[in-house]
Amino acid sequence: MYGSTNLSEEDAKRMNTTVEDPEKLEAFESRIARGEKIEPQDWMPVEYRKQLIRMIEQHAHSEIVGALPEGTWITRAPNFRRKLALIAKVQDEIGHGQLLYSAAETLGKTREEMLNDLLNGKSKYSNVFNYPAKTWADIAVIGFLVDGAAIVNQVINSKGSYGPYCRALERICYEESFHLKQGHDNVVYLATGTKHQRAILQDAINRWYVPLLHFFGPPDKMSAHSEKLMKWKVKLASNDDMRNQFLDQYVPKIWELDITFPDPNLKKNNDGIWEFSDPDWNEFKKVINGGGPCNAERIAVRKFAEEAGRWVRQALMNPTEKYVVPLA
Amino acid sequence: MNTLDPRIKRLSLEPSAEVEKTNSHLITYEVFHQEKRGKHVTHVGVVHASNPEMALVMAKEVFGRRGKTTNLWVVKTSDVYTFGSDDEDMFETTPEKTFRDPAYYKVRDKIEKFQSKQKV
Ligand SMILES: [Fe+2]
Ligand SMILES: [Fe+2]
């Protein structure tokens, strides 16, 4: 998932023990229950602020790190039209990062603190971006299925309670629909092409299947729950529900091209629930903790960008300007 | 560094290199967007920039990438004044002031009553 809503055990415990002003808390919760949004200047529980910062920050990091595997293919796009579309998509993803950093910033953490925490490993980004894009078919599969999974997640989150995050997501979802369409177009082009084109597409699907199942986070039975995050509309759907929605929307669109997923147990039950072989959740944990195939490369590239651009930012900096938290 | 990307290979990056922390930051500007000539200019978000000119350049990249735009405005966040959300109740009774609405003034009934009386 872009911004994970899975709590660490420590967080889950604090969630249930932090004492808030009961009157303010009640007003806050009834505002959310009425379907109203919370704005940056409003009173909010300490844990609400903390969990939102963590979640939006992770989402922002995922956007800018997510641009890296795709960015590497810009120079090698097969034709000019595909190159234009890929440049536009990658630029959008960086733009999403900017929108999301600003949304998180309204909660009181500066963009620079967030970028520092990405580089020192204190904050995470989505696991899915720690896998390599080996061939052009990976770009097709990322555009269609990784963005498809992201859209499921983002559309749900856009119904949340925090105003700035919802507004950023509305704009993001609009742009994501272009990512999805160009990705689908790319997938269909390969699937209806030569034997070799079909083969590289099948190979890419085989490699992305498990990371895509991992994308929505551990199964509900394995993850720490917080009723509060649901009540506060920070988390709006369970990991399993989102995963099921994704499979329901996208598996048929791959199958209709006579391309398969590397899982004999993947099928839809009569009650509408998708079944699949358990993806290795130990691998998920390994990748989160830095052991994925591309973790080191992603962070090294971000560090390079940070260092190479530093003199420009410093030259532009005006030390007499006073920083204030963005408004909305 | 073991990478599939030829450009990254050429950089020969050291994976363990420490990065100096950045503690100072650029200020933020609130961005306003006008879609069409003659339409309202509305708030769309925030950019970080060193000065208003750079803020406009950033705003163009972030908020003017697709669709229609005729103009963008940027305002330093610290230059925007707002009511606090605690003051929200001062607008609570405004919708009740129906005497400010055109629909409050219903003359047709009276005219019809008057005319039917005249005919008698
Ligand atoms: Fe995105
Ligand atoms: Fe996207």
Tab-separated table of C-alpha atoms and ligand atoms in Angstrom:
chain	number	residue	atom	x	y	z
A	1	MET	CA	0.000	0.000	0.000
A	2	TYR	CA	1.171	3.523	-0.597
A	3	GLY	CA	0.808	4.718	2.966
A	4	SER	CA	0.566	1.751	5.260
A	5	THR	CA	-2.141	1.898	7.916
A	6	ASN	CA	-0.736	-1.083	9.749
A	7	LEU	CA	0.203	-0.053	13.243
A	8	SER	CA	3.295	-1.198	15.029
A	9	GLU	CA	2.400	-2.938	18.280
A	10	GLU	CA	3.790	-0.021	20.210
A	11	ASP	CA	1.611	2.440	18.283
A	12	ALA	CA	-1.470	0.270	18.701
A	13	LYS	CA	-0.929	0.266	22.450
A	14	ARG	CA	-0.423	4.018	22.653
A	15	MET	CA	-3.536	4.524	20.543
A	16	ASN	CA	-5.598	3.030	23.316
A	17	THR	CA	-3.882	4.723	26.228
A	18	THR	CA	-3.347	8.337	25.129
A	19	VAL	CA	-5.764	10.528	27.065
A	20	GLU	CA	-7.368	13.409	25.190
A	21	ASP	CA	-9.643	16.214	26.353
A	22	PRO	CA	-12.991	14.361	26.292
A	23	GLU	CA	-15.047	17.355	25.182
A	24	LYS	CA	-12.776	18.228	22.265
A	25	LEU	CA	-12.463	14.587	21.324
A	26	GLU	CA	-16.219	14.227	21.188
A	27	ALA	CA	-16.632	17.292	18.997
A	28	PHE	CA	-13.856	15.995	16.731
A	29	GLU	CA	-15.354	12.531	16.425
A	30	SER	CA	-18.871	13.744	15.821
A	31	ARG	CA	-17.582	16.054	13.085
A	32	ILE	CA	-16.041	13.030	11.370
A	33	ALA	CA	-19.177	10.955	11.939
A	34	ARG	CA	-21.200	13.691	10.169
A	35	GLY	CA	-18.910	13.253	7.171
A	36	GLU	CA	-17.184	16.627	7.612
A	37	LYS	CA	-13.479	17.072	6.945
A	38	ILE	CA	-10.826	18.019	9.466
A	39	GLU	CA	-8.701	21.023	8.453
A	40	PRO	CA	-5.142	21.859	9.557
A	41	GLN	CA	-6.151	24.595	12.019
A	42	ASP	CA	-8.646	22.335	13.832
A	43	TRP	CA	-8.003	20.611	17.131
A	44	MET	CA	-7.107	16.954	16.592
A	45	PRO	CA	-5.947	14.078	18.786
A	46	VAL	CA	-2.184	13.634	19.041
A	47	GLU	CA	-2.381	10.119	17.619
A	48	TYR	CA	-4.545	11.219	14.687
A	49	ARG	CA	-1.910	13.759	13.711
A	50	LYS	CA	0.915	11.278	14.207
A	51	GLN	CA	-0.633	8.458	12.204
A	52	LEU	CA	-1.645	10.792	9.376
A	53	ILE	CA	1.854	12.243	9.107
A	54	ARG	CA	3.314	8.741	8.951
A	55	MET	CA	0.818	7.582	6.365
A	56	ILE	CA	0.907	10.638	4.069
A	57	GLU	CA	4.687	10.829	4.325
A	58	GLN	CA	5.047	7.177	3.295
A	59	HIS	CA	2.684	7.825	0.442
A	60	ALA	CA	4.760	10.825	-0.700
A	61	HIS	CA	8.018	8.840	-0.519
A	62	SER	CA	6.380	6.058	-2.536
A	63	GLU	CA	5.542	8.506	-5.305
A	64	ILE	CA	9.067	9.854	-5.707
A	65	VAL	CA	10.836	6.525	-5.234
A	66	GLY	CA	8.227	4.932	-7.503
A	67	ALA	CA	9.308	7.253	-10.297
A	68	LEU	CA	12.809	5.712	-10.254
A	69	PRO	CA	12.176	2.249	-11.783
A	70	GLU	CA	10.082	3.840	-14.520
A	71	GLY	CA	12.419	6.768	-15.010
A	72	THR	CA	15.216	4.403	-15.963
A	73	TRP	CA	13.247	3.412	-19.067
A	74	ILE	CA	12.648	6.906	-20.440
A	75	THR	CA	15.858	6.841	-22.476
A	76	ARG	CA	15.028	3.352	-23.744
A	77	ALA	CA	11.333	3.770	-24.611
A	78	PRO	CA	10.547	1.963	-27.888
A	79	ASN	CA	9.177	4.992	-29.711
A	80	PHE	CA	8.563	8.709	-29.390
A	81	ARG	CA	4.888	8.453	-28.429
A	82	ARG	CA	5.626	5.959	-25.631
A	83	LYS	CA	8.514	8.148	-24.491
A	84	LEU	CA	6.260	11.229	-24.247
A	85	ALA	CA	3.674	9.275	-22.252
A	86	LEU	CA	6.317	7.863	-19.902
A	87	ILE	CA	7.901	11.273	-19.292
A	88	ALA	CA	4.451	12.690	-18.523
A	89	LYS	CA	3.684	9.827	-16.139
A	90	VAL	CA	6.986	10.101	-14.293
A	91	GLN	CA	6.547	13.855	-13.969
A	92	ASP	CA	3.042	13.268	-12.578
A	93	GLU	CA	4.427	10.912	-9.930
A	94	ILE	CA	6.934	13.514	-8.753
A	95	GLY	CA	4.080	16.038	-8.739
A	96	HIS	CA	2.066	13.632	-6.566
A	97	GLY	CA	4.990	13.515	-4.175
A	98	GLN	CA	5.007	17.319	-3.988
A	99	LEU	CA	1.256	17.489	-3.319
A	100	LEU	CA	1.505	14.858	-0.611
A	101	TYR	CA	4.543	16.364	1.121
A	102	SER	CA	2.604	19.627	1.346
A	103	ALA	CA	-0.437	17.830	2.771
A	104	ALA	CA	1.732	16.133	5.422
A	105	GLU	CA	3.470	19.428	6.098
A	106	THR	CA	0.177	21.052	7.159
A	107	LEU	CA	0.300	18.626	10.113
A	108	GLY	CA	3.594	20.054	11.333
A	109	LYS	CA	6.475	18.038	9.876
A	110	THR	CA	8.620	19.926	7.375
A	111	ARG	CA	9.376	18.545	3.921
A	112	GLU	CA	13.085	18.515	4.690
A	113	GLU	CA	12.535	16.440	7.838
A	114	MET	CA	10.578	13.957	5.750
A	115	LEU	CA	13.258	13.792	3.059
A	116	ASN	CA	15.935	13.328	5.720
A	117	ASP	CA	13.934	10.471	7.235
A	118	LEU	CA	13.601	8.791	3.858
A	119	LEU	CA	17.367	8.866	3.377
A	120	ASN	CA	18.251	7.740	6.899
A	121	GLY	CA	15.769	4.868	6.648
A	122	LYS	CA	13.495	6.101	9.421
A	123	SER	CA	10.459	6.270	7.181
A	124	LYS	CA	9.339	3.710	4.655
A	125	TYR	CA	7.902	3.677	1.174
A	126	SER	CA	5.932	1.030	-0.664
A	127	ASN	CA	7.716	-2.314	-1.070
A	128	VAL	CA	6.617	-2.635	-4.660
A	129	PHE	CA	9.217	-0.087	-5.772
A	130	ASN	CA	12.103	-2.206	-4.532
A	131	TYR	CA	11.804	-4.553	-7.496
A	132	PRO	CA	13.625	-3.997	-10.788
A	133	ALA	CA	12.086	-3.084	-14.149
A	134	LYS	CA	13.983	-5.575	-16.297
A	135	THR	CA	12.359	-5.117	-19.683
A	136	TRP	CA	10.000	-2.695	-21.405
A	137	ALA	CA	7.154	-5.081	-20.529
A	138	ASP	CA	7.769	-4.244	-16.858
A	139	ILE	CA	6.906	-0.639	-17.670
A	140	ALA	CA	3.632	-1.823	-19.221
A	141	VAL	CA	2.821	-3.965	-16.169
A	142	ILE	CA	3.782	-1.230	-13.703
A	143	GLY	CA	1.649	1.334	-15.550
A	144	PHE	CA	-1.359	-0.963	-15.659
A	145	LEU	CA	-1.239	-3.099	-12.528
A	146	VAL	CA	0.906	-1.211	-10.000
A	147	ASP	CA	-0.947	1.993	-10.812
A	148	GLY	CA	-4.197	0.009	-10.828
A	149	ALA	CA	-3.467	-1.239	-7.310
A	150	ALA	CA	-2.482	2.264	-6.259
A	151	ILE	CA	-5.751	3.655	-7.588
A	152	VAL	CA	-7.806	1.165	-5.562
A	153	ASN	CA	-5.929	2.354	-2.478
A	154	GLN	CA	-6.045	6.061	-3.316
A	155	VAL	CA	-9.713	6.245	-4.286
A	156	ILE	CA	-10.599	4.669	-0.940
A	157	ASN	CA	-8.277	7.016	0.975
A	158	SER	CA	-9.742	10.074	-0.770
A	159	LYS	CA	-12.925	9.451	1.238
A	160	GLY	CA	-10.985	9.943	4.475
A	161	SER	CA	-11.377	12.660	7.076
A	162	TYR	CA	-8.330	14.895	6.603
A	163	GLY	CA	-9.121	17.722	4.168
A	164	PRO	CA	-5.671	18.430	2.666
A	165	TYR	CA	-4.986	14.711	2.061
A	166	CYS	CA	-8.388	14.203	0.415
A	167	ARG	CA	-7.939	17.201	-1.854
A	168	ALA	CA	-4.463	16.034	-2.904
A	169	LEU	CA	-5.832	12.561	-3.599
A	170	GLU	CA	-8.689	13.817	-5.742
A	171	ARG	CA	-6.239	15.547	-8.000
A	172	ILE	CA	-3.898	12.541	-7.940
A	173	CYS	CA	-6.645	10.056	-8.835
A	174	TYR	CA	-7.576	12.126	-11.853
A	175	GLU	CA	-4.001	11.918	-13.133
A	176	GLU	CA	-3.697	8.246	-12.201
A	177	SER	CA	-6.489	7.371	-14.595
A	178	PHE	CA	-4.198	8.468	-17.433
A	179	HIS	CA	-1.403	6.276	-16.013
A	180	LEU	CA	-3.748	3.329	-15.947
A	181	LYS	CA	-5.046	3.872	-19.478
A	182	GLN	CA	-1.615	4.258	-21.036
A	183	GLY	CA	-0.454	1.204	-19.081
A	184	HIS	CA	-3.401	-0.850	-20.309
A	185	ASP	CA	-2.751	0.327	-23.860
A	186	ASN	CA	0.870	-0.755	-23.499
A	187	VAL	CA	-0.083	-4.175	-22.071
A	188	VAL	CA	-2.656	-4.817	-24.804
A	189	TYR	CA	-0.148	-3.786	-27.484
A	190	LEU	CA	2.373	-6.354	-26.230
A	191	ALA	CA	-0.264	-9.051	-25.662
A	192	THR	CA	-1.584	-8.724	-29.205
A	193	GLY	CA	1.892	-8.491	-30.715
A	194	THR	CA	4.618	-10.932	-31.680
A	195	LYS	CA	5.544	-14.121	-29.854
A	196	HIS	CA	8.475	-12.344	-28.253
A	197	GLN	CA	6.329	-9.418	-27.097
A	198	ARG	CA	3.852	-11.828	-25.499
A	199	ALA	CA	6.702	-13.724	-23.863
A	200	ILE	CA	8.270	-10.669	-22.188
A	201	LEU	CA	4.812	-9.585	-21.009
A	202	GLN	CA	4.138	-13.009	-19.487
A	203	ASP	CA	7.555	-12.950	-17.833
A	204	ALA	CA	6.901	-9.516	-16.339
A	205	ILE	CA	3.480	-10.592	-14.983
A	206	ASN	CA	5.102	-13.664	-13.443
A	207	ARG	CA	7.584	-11.482	-11.563
A	208	TRP	CA	5.109	-8.764	-10.466
A	209	TYR	CA	2.370	-11.089	-9.217
A	210	VAL	CA	3.668	-11.553	-5.655
A	211	PRO	CA	4.752	-7.901	-5.153
A	212	LEU	CA	1.225	-6.885	-6.259
A	213	LEU	CA	-0.405	-9.168	-3.688
A	214	HIS	CA	2.005	-7.758	-1.092
A	215	PHE	CA	1.094	-4.195	-2.075
A	216	PHE	CA	-2.039	-4.115	0.090
A	217	GLY	CA	-0.170	-5.254	3.195
A	218	PRO	CA	-0.402	-8.363	5.377
A	219	PRO	CA	-3.712	-10.259	5.658
A	220	ASP	CA	-6.188	-8.828	8.180
A	221	LYS	CA	-5.677	-11.789	10.473
A	222	MET	CA	-1.953	-10.928	10.695
A	223	SER	CA	-2.057	-7.167	11.190
A	224	ALA	CA	-2.529	-5.007	14.275
A	225	HIS	CA	-5.927	-3.351	14.161
A	226	SER	CA	-7.090	-0.068	15.370
A	227	GLU	CA	-10.790	0.542	15.636
A	228	LYS	CA	-9.859	4.147	16.223
A	229	LEU	CA	-8.176	4.584	12.849
A	230	MET	CA	-11.376	3.299	11.236
A	231	LYS	CA	-13.561	5.519	13.393
A	232	TRP	CA	-11.359	8.526	12.582
A	233	LYS	CA	-11.520	7.664	8.865
A	234	VAL	CA	-7.765	7.369	8.525
A	235	LYS	CA	-8.138	3.752	7.468
A	236	LEU	CA	-11.227	3.136	5.367
A	237	ALA	CA	-10.982	-0.441	4.163
A	238	SER	CA	-9.174	-3.542	5.346
A	239	ASN	CA	-6.107	-4.855	3.511
A	240	ASP	CA	-7.976	-7.970	2.432
A	241	ASP	CA	-10.937	-5.978	1.116
A	242	MET	CA	-8.691	-3.745	-0.981
A	243	ARG	CA	-6.727	-6.715	-2.298
A	244	ASN	CA	-9.950	-8.446	-3.254
A	245	GLN	CA	-11.233	-5.361	-5.036
A	246	PHE	CA	-7.977	-5.139	-6.987
A	247	LEU	CA	-8.058	-8.802	-8.070
A	248	ASP	CA	-11.696	-8.456	-9.039
A	249	GLN	CA	-11.011	-5.473	-11.267
A	250	TYR	CA	-7.744	-6.519	-12.881
A	251	VAL	CA	-7.324	-10.299	-13.064
A	252	PRO	CA	-10.039	-10.659	-15.745
A	253	LYS	CA	-8.362	-7.923	-17.796
A	254	ILE	CA	-5.158	-9.991	-17.948
A	255	TRP	CA	-6.902	-13.303	-18.497
A	256	GLU	CA	-8.876	-11.979	-21.453
A	257	LEU	CA	-5.528	-11.452	-23.216
A	258	ASP	CA	-4.701	-15.122	-22.720
A	259	ILE	CA	-1.925	-14.187	-20.308
A	260	THR	CA	-1.763	-16.054	-16.995
A	261	PHE	CA	-0.771	-15.416	-13.394
A	262	PRO	CA	1.792	-17.790	-11.870
A	263	ASP	CA	-0.678	-19.194	-9.339
A	264	PRO	CA	-2.825	-22.284	-10.001
A	265	ASN	CA	-5.004	-21.417	-7.000
A	266	LEU	CA	-6.032	-17.986	-8.223
A	267	LYS	CA	-9.799	-18.043	-8.704
A	268	LYS	CA	-12.998	-16.304	-7.722
A	269	ASN	CA	-15.317	-18.025	-5.287
A	270	ASN	CA	-19.057	-18.182	-5.693
A	271	ASP	CA	-19.396	-15.572	-2.960
A	272	GLY	CA	-17.257	-13.111	-4.926
A	273	ILE	CA	-14.095	-13.551	-2.861
A	274	TRP	CA	-10.824	-14.243	-4.655
A	275	GLU	CA	-8.655	-17.122	-3.548
A	276	PHE	CA	-4.916	-17.280	-4.110
A	277	SER	CA	-1.865	-19.077	-2.767
A	278	ASP	CA	-0.396	-17.352	0.240
A	279	PRO	CA	2.360	-15.038	-1.047
A	280	ASP	CA	5.497	-15.369	1.064
A	281	TRP	CA	4.992	-12.822	3.856
A	282	ASN	CA	8.528	-13.378	5.093
A	283	GLU	CA	9.772	-11.941	1.842
A	284	PHE	CA	7.456	-8.947	2.412
A	285	LYS	CA	9.107	-8.373	5.801
A	286	LYS	CA	12.571	-8.839	4.351
A	287	VAL	CA	11.954	-6.191	1.678
A	288	ILE	CA	10.438	-3.736	4.176
A	289	ASN	CA	13.543	-4.055	6.288
A	290	GLY	CA	15.825	-3.154	3.412
A	291	GLY	CA	16.534	-6.590	1.957
A	292	GLY	CA	14.733	-6.286	-1.384
A	293	PRO	CA	16.519	-6.449	-4.727
A	294	CYS	CA	16.602	-2.667	-5.236
A	295	ASN	CA	16.369	-1.030	-1.769
A	296	ALA	CA	20.030	0.002	-1.747
A	297	GLU	CA	19.909	1.366	-5.284
A	298	ARG	CA	16.750	3.437	-4.672
A	299	ILE	CA	18.185	5.121	-1.590
A	300	ALA	CA	21.589	5.638	-3.221
A	301	VAL	CA	19.950	7.383	-6.186
A	302	ARG	CA	17.855	9.590	-3.869
A	303	LYS	CA	21.005	10.476	-1.920
A	304	PHE	CA	22.791	11.360	-5.118
A	305	ALA	CA	19.920	13.632	-6.188
A	306	GLU	CA	19.877	15.255	-2.751
A	307	GLU	CA	23.605	15.922	-2.774
A	308	ALA	CA	23.914	16.955	-6.388
A	309	GLY	CA	21.075	19.458	-6.022
A	310	ARG	CA	22.130	20.833	-2.663
A	311	TRP	CA	24.211	23.752	-3.921
A	312	VAL	CA	21.274	24.968	-6.019
A	313	ARG	CA	18.895	24.940	-3.060
A	314	GLN	CA	21.458	26.608	-0.848
A	315	ALA	CA	22.159	29.304	-3.409
A	316	LEU	CA	18.429	30.050	-3.572
A	317	MET	CA	17.853	30.032	0.173
A	318	ASN	CA	16.974	33.335	1.739
A	319	PRO	CA	17.907	33.147	5.418
A	320	THR	CA	15.753	36.132	6.376
A	321	GLU	CA	12.548	34.394	5.281
A	322	LYS	CA	10.551	32.871	8.098
A	323	TYR	CA	9.065	29.452	7.464
A	324	VAL	CA	5.407	28.905	8.379
A	325	VAL	CA	3.310	25.758	8.020
A	326	PRO	CA	1.338	25.746	4.747
A	327	LEU	CA	-2.312	26.662	5.090
A	328	ALA	CA	-4.290	24.085	3.221
B	1	MET	CA	26.388	-0.788	-7.387
B	2	ASN	CA	24.533	-3.681	-8.950
B	3	THR	CA	21.978	-1.980	-11.211
B	4	LEU	CA	20.138	-2.605	-14.464
B	5	ASP	CA	20.169	1.082	-15.332
B	6	PRO	CA	23.127	2.123	-17.490
B	7	ARG	CA	22.922	5.734	-16.282
B	8	ILE	CA	23.077	4.728	-12.627
B	9	LYS	CA	25.953	2.358	-13.392
B	10	ARG	CA	27.908	5.268	-14.866
B	11	LEU	CA	27.490	7.270	-11.637
B	12	SER	CA	29.196	4.471	-9.669
B	13	LEU	CA	27.355	5.399	-6.483
B	14	GLU	CA	28.492	4.259	-3.079
B	15	PRO	CA	25.494	2.720	-1.310
B	16	SER	CA	26.718	3.577	2.183
B	17	ALA	CA	27.622	7.231	1.651
B	18	GLU	CA	26.205	9.357	4.464
B	19	VAL	CA	24.126	12.331	3.567
B	20	GLU	CA	24.435	15.671	5.265
B	21	LYS	CA	21.109	16.644	6.832
B	22	THR	CA	19.207	19.606	5.494
B	23	ASN	CA	17.760	21.709	8.262
B	24	SER	CA	16.856	24.922	6.526
B	25	HIS	CA	13.937	24.973	4.154
B	26	LEU	CA	12.370	26.997	1.429
B	27	ILE	CA	9.213	28.846	2.384
B	28	THR	CA	5.822	27.921	0.985
B	29	TYR	CA	3.520	29.786	-1.335
B	30	GLU	CA	-0.219	29.209	-1.642
B	31	VAL	CA	-1.187	28.712	-5.278
B	32	PHE	CA	-4.327	30.056	-6.961
B	33	HIS	CA	-5.444	28.881	-10.365
B	34	GLN	CA	-7.628	30.506	-12.990
B	35	GLU	CA	-8.987	28.102	-15.529
B	36	LYS	CA	-10.505	30.473	-18.030
B	37	ARG	CA	-10.443	34.181	-18.668
B	38	GLY	CA	-13.362	35.653	-16.690
B	39	LYS	CA	-13.552	32.804	-14.148
B	40	HIS	CA	-12.753	32.975	-10.454
B	41	VAL	CA	-9.206	32.383	-9.280
B	42	THR	CA	-9.307	29.507	-6.788
B	43	HIS	CA	-6.896	28.026	-4.272
B	44	VAL	CA	-5.392	24.738	-5.488
B	45	GLY	CA	-2.441	23.992	-3.201
B	46	VAL	CA	1.057	24.815	-2.072
B	47	VAL	CA	4.570	24.966	-3.547
B	48	HIS	CA	7.987	25.461	-1.973
B	49	ALA	CA	10.128	28.192	-3.494
B	50	SER	CA	12.834	30.704	-2.784
B	51	ASN	CA	11.008	33.688	-4.255
B	52	PRO	CA	7.738	34.537	-6.061
B	53	GLU	CA	9.228	34.032	-9.532
B	54	MET	CA	10.385	30.517	-8.661
B	55	ALA	CA	7.038	29.872	-6.982
B	56	LEU	CA	5.305	30.675	-10.271
B	57	VAL	CA	7.616	28.318	-12.164
B	58	MET	CA	6.898	25.528	-9.661
B	59	ALA	CA	3.170	26.288	-9.675
B	60	LYS	CA	3.134	26.000	-13.454
B	61	GLU	CA	4.759	22.554	-13.225
B	62	VAL	CA	2.550	21.259	-10.433
B	63	PHE	CA	-0.834	22.850	-11.197
B	64	GLY	CA	-0.707	23.807	-14.859
B	65	ARG	CA	0.437	20.543	-16.441
B	66	ARG	CA	-2.782	19.592	-18.178
B	67	GLY	CA	-6.217	20.947	-18.880
B	68	LYS	CA	-6.844	24.660	-19.187
B	69	THR	CA	-5.018	27.429	-17.387
B	70	THR	CA	-5.051	31.147	-18.114
B	71	ASN	CA	-3.207	32.361	-15.044
B	72	LEU	CA	-1.691	31.367	-11.723
B	73	TRP	CA	-1.267	33.465	-8.600
B	74	VAL	CA	1.132	32.759	-5.774
B	75	VAL	CA	0.987	34.290	-2.297
B	76	LYS	CA	3.457	33.741	0.513
B	77	THR	CA	1.729	31.524	3.085
B	78	SER	CA	2.739	33.928	5.847
B	79	ASP	CA	0.964	36.763	4.018
B	80	VAL	CA	-2.433	35.058	4.123
B	81	TYR	CA	-4.724	36.020	6.997
B	82	THR	CA	-7.592	33.751	7.984
B	83	PHE	CA	-10.105	33.365	10.804
B	84	GLY	CA	-9.257	30.606	13.227
B	85	SER	CA	-11.473	27.535	13.068
B	86	ASP	CA	-12.715	28.468	16.557
B	87	ASP	CA	-14.429	31.447	14.958
B	88	GLU	CA	-16.445	29.271	12.613
B	89	ASP	CA	-19.615	29.785	14.670
B	90	MET	CA	-19.765	33.438	13.665
B	91	PHE	CA	-21.161	32.304	10.309
B	92	GLU	CA	-23.637	29.869	11.825
B	93	THR	CA	-26.719	32.098	11.699
B	94	THR	CA	-26.006	33.546	8.261
B	95	PRO	CA	-28.113	30.977	6.377
B	96	GLU	CA	-31.056	31.942	8.622
B	97	LYS	CA	-31.006	35.495	7.327
B	98	THR	CA	-33.518	34.727	4.631
B	99	PHE	CA	-34.456	38.413	4.299
B	100	ARG	CA	-31.168	38.670	2.394
B	101	ASP	CA	-32.348	36.167	-0.196
B	102	PRO	CA	-34.376	36.994	-3.312
B	103	ALA	CA	-36.636	33.983	-2.678
B	104	TYR	CA	-37.852	35.574	0.583
B	105	TYR	CA	-39.837	38.214	-1.329
B	106	LYS	CA	-42.989	36.597	-2.674
B	107	VAL	CA	-45.266	39.232	-4.196
B	108	ARG	CA	-47.186	37.106	-6.697
B	109	ASP	CA	-49.690	35.835	-4.061
B	110	LYS	CA	-50.478	39.329	-2.954
B	111	ILE	CA	-50.919	40.570	-6.514
B	112	GLU	CA	-53.287	37.742	-7.351
B	113	LYS	CA	-55.295	38.304	-4.187
B	114	PHE	CA	-55.468	41.999	-4.989
B	115	GLN	CA	-56.557	41.408	-8.571
B	116	SER	CA	-59.285	38.935	-7.643
B	117	LYS	CA	-60.636	41.478	-5.150
B	118	GLN	CA	-60.623	44.216	-7.803
B	119	LYS	CA	-62.768	42.124	-10.130
B	120	VAL	CA	-65.581	41.759	-7.603
C	1	FE	FE	1.047	8.632	-8.330
C	2	FE	FE	0.654	6.712	-11.133
